[in-house]
Short mmCIF file of C-alpha atoms in Angstrom, two decimals:
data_model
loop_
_atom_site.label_atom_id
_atom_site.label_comp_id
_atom_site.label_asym_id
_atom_site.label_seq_id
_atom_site.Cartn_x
_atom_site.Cartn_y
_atom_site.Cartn_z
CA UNK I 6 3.44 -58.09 2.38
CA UNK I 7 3.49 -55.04 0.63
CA UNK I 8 1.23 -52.39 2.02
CA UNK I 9 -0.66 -49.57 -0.94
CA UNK I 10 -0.43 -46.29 -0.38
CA UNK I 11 -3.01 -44.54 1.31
CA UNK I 12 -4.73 -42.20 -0.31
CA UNK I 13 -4.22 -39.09 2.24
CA UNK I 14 -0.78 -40.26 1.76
CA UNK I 15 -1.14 -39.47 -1.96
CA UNK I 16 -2.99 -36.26 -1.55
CA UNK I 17 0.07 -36.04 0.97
CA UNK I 18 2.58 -36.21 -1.72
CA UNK I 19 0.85 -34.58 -4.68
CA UNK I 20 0.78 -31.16 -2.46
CA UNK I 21 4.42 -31.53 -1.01
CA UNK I 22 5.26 -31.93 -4.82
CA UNK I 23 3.52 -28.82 -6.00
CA UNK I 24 4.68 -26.79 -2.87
CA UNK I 25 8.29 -27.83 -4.33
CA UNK I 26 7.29 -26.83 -7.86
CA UNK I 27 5.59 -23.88 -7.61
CA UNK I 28 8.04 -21.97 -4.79
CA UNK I 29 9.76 -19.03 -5.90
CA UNK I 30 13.05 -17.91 -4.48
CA UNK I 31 12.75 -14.51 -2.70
CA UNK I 32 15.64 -13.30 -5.13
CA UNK I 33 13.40 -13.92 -8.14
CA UNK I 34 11.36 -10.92 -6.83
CA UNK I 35 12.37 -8.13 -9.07
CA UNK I 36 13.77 -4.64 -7.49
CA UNK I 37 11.50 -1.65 -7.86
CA UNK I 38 11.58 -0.05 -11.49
CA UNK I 39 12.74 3.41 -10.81
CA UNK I 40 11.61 6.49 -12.99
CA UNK I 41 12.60 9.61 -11.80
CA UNK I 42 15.86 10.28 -8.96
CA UNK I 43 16.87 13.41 -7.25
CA UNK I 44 20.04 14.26 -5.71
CA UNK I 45 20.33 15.41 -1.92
CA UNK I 46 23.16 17.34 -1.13
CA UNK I 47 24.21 15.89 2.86
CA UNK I 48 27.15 18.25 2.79
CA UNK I 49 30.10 16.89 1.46
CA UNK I 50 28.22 14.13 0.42
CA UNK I 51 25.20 13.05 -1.75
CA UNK I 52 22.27 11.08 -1.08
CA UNK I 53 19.62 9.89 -4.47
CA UNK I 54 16.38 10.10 -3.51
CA UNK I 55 14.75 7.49 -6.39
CA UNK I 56 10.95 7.01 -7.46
CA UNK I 57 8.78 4.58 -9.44
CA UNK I 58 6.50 7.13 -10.39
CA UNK I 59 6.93 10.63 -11.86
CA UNK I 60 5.37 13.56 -11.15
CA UNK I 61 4.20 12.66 -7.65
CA UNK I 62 0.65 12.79 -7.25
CA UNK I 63 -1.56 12.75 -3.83
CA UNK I 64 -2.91 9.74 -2.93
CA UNK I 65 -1.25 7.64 -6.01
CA UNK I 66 0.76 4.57 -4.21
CA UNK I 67 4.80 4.15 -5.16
CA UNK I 68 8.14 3.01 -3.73
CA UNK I 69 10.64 5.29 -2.72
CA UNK I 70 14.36 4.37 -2.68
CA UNK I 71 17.09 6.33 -0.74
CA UNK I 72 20.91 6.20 -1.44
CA UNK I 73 23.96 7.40 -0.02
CA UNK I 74 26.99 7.95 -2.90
CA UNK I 75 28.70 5.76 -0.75
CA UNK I 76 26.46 2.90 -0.02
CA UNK I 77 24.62 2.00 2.85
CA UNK I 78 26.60 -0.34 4.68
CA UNK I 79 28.17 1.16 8.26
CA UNK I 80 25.25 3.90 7.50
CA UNK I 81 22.18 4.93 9.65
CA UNK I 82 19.93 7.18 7.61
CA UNK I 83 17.02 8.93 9.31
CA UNK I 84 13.70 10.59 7.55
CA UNK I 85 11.48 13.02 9.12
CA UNK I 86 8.55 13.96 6.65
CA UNK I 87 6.78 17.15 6.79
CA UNK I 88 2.89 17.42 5.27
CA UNK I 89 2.40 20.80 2.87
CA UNK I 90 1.16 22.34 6.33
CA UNK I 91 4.45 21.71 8.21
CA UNK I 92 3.50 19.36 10.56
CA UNK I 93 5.37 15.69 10.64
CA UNK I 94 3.88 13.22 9.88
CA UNK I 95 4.81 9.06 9.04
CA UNK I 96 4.63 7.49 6.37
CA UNK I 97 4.06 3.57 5.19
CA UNK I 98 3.93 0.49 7.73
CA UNK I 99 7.34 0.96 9.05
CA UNK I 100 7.15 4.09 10.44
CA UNK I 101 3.94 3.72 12.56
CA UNK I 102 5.58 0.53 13.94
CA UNK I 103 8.50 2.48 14.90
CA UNK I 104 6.51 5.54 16.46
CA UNK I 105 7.54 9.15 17.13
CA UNK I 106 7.98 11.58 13.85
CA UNK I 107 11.46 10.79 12.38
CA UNK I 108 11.88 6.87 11.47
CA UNK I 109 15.28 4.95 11.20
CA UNK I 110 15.19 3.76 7.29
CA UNK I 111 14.50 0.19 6.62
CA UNK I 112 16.14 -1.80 3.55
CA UNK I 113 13.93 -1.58 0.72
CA UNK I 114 11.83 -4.90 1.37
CA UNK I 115 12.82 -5.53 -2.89
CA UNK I 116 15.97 -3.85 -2.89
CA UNK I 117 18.25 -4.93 0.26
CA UNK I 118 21.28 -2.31 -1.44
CA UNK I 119 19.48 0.26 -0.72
CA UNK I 120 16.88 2.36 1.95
CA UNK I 121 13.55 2.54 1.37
CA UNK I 122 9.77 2.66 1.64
CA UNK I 123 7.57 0.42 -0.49
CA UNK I 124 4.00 1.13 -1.27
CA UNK I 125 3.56 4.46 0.38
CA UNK I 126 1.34 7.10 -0.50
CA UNK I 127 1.29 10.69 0.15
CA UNK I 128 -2.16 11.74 1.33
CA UNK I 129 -2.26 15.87 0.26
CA UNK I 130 -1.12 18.04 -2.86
CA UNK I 131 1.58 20.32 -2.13
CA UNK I 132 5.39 20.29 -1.31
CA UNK I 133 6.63 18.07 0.99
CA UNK I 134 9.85 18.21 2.64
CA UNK I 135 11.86 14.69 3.26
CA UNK I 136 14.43 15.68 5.39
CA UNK I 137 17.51 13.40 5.91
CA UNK I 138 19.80 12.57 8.60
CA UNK I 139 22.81 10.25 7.75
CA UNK I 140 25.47 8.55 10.85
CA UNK I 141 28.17 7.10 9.20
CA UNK I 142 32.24 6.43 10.07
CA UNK I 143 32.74 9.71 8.40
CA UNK I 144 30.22 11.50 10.77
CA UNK I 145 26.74 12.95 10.69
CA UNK I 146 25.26 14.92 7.55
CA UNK I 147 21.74 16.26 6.81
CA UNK I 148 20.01 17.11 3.96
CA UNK I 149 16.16 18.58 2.75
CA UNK I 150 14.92 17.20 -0.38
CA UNK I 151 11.18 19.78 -1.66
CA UNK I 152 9.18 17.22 -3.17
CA UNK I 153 5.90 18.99 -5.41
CA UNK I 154 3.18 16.74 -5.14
CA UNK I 155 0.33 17.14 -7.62
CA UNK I 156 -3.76 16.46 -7.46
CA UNK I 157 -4.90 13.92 -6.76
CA UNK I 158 -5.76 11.49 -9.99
CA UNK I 159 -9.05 10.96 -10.96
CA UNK I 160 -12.36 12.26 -10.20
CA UNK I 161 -13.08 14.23 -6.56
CA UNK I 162 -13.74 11.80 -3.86
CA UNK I 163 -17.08 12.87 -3.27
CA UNK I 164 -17.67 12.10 -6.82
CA UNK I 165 -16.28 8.43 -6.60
CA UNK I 166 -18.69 7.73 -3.48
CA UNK I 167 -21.38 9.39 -5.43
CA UNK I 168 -21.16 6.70 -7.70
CA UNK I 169 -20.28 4.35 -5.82
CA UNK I 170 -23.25 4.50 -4.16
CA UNK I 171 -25.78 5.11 -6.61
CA UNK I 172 -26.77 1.70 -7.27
CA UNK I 173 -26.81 1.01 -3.53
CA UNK I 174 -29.57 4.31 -3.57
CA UNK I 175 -31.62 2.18 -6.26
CA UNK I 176 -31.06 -1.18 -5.04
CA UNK I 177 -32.73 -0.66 -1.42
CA UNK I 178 -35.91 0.97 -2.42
CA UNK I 179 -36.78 -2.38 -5.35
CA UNK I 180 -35.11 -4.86 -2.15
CA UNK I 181 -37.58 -2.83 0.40
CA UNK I 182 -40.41 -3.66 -2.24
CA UNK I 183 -39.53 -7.35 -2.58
CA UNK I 184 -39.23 -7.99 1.02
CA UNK I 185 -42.67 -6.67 1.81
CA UNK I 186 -43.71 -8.07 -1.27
CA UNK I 187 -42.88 -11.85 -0.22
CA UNK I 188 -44.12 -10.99 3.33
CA UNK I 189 -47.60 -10.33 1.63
CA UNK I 190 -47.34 -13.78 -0.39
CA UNK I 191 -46.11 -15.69 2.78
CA UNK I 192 -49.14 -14.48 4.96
CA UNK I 193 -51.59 -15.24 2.50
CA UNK I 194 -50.26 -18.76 1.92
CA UNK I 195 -49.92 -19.55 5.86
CA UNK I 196 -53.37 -18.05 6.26
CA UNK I 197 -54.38 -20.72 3.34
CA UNK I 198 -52.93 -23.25 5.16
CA UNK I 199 -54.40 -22.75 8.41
CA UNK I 200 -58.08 -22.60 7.15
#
């Protein structure tokens, strides 16, 4: 006796086929499209700082990609980042995992070749200093990279929330007015009702 399919079985099937379908490789993701790179000099060395977006603004989100000239295999690079007012400070995901003020530099999550940080932002306007420390076979070299960061794009923030907010300011008063409103209505009808 032949037995029918069930139909959970089906639904079953259907979604294991579309899972199979619709999966992308992780290669397929695309590596960051850089715009702008600076060279670091590490002493006898070089290290290319890279950017997706040029000039750097505060507060604008981009990926940063970090290079030695001679790749970063049997490498440890190292980034402490000092704020326009000189104190360190971290920046993106990885570096508030890892704790203290320099952080060991993570593969770019797109762009396993090379270091870097994806999505960060820097929060001021100002110059910021990136400054590098690289271990390899060869030894240990350092390097500062100045990095001018412009306003902030946009409109102030205090004239965002300003408008942000300004249908909130209208909306309460008219939902304040409906709400006592149908208060009014539901008394008179339960006081209908009752007599």
């Amino acid at each position: 006796m032949i037995r029918r399919p069930t139909r959970a079985a089906a639904v079953a099937a259907a979604a294991a086929f579309t899972l199979l379908v619709t999966a992308s490789p992780v290669s397929a993701v695309p590596p960051p499209e850089l715009v702008h790179s600076e060279p670091v000099e590490m002493g006898a060395t070089t290290l290319t700082a890279s950017f997706t977006d040029w000039p750097l603004r505060a507060d604008r989100s981009l990926d940063f990609t970090f290079e030695p000239a001679d790749g970063i295999e049997s490498h440890v690079g190292k980034l402490n980042v000092l704020a326009p007012n000189g104190e360190s400070t971290l920046l993106g995901i990885a570096a508030r995992l890892a704790g203290g003020n320099e952080m060991t530099l993570p593969r770019h999550p797109r762009d396993y070749n090379v270091w870097g940080l994806d999505a960060v932002a820097l929060p001021e306007e100002g110059t910021w200093r990136f400054e590098f420390t690289v271990q390899g076979p060869e030894g240990t070299s350092t390097g500062t990279l100045a990095l001018p960061v412009g306003p902030r794009p946009g409109p102030s923030s205090t004239l965002s929330w300003t408008i942000g907010l300004l249908p909130w300011v209208l909306a309460v008063p008219l939902l304040a007015y409906l709400w006592r409103r149908s208060r009014l209505v539901r008394r008179r009808i339960a006081s209908d009702w009752s007599g």
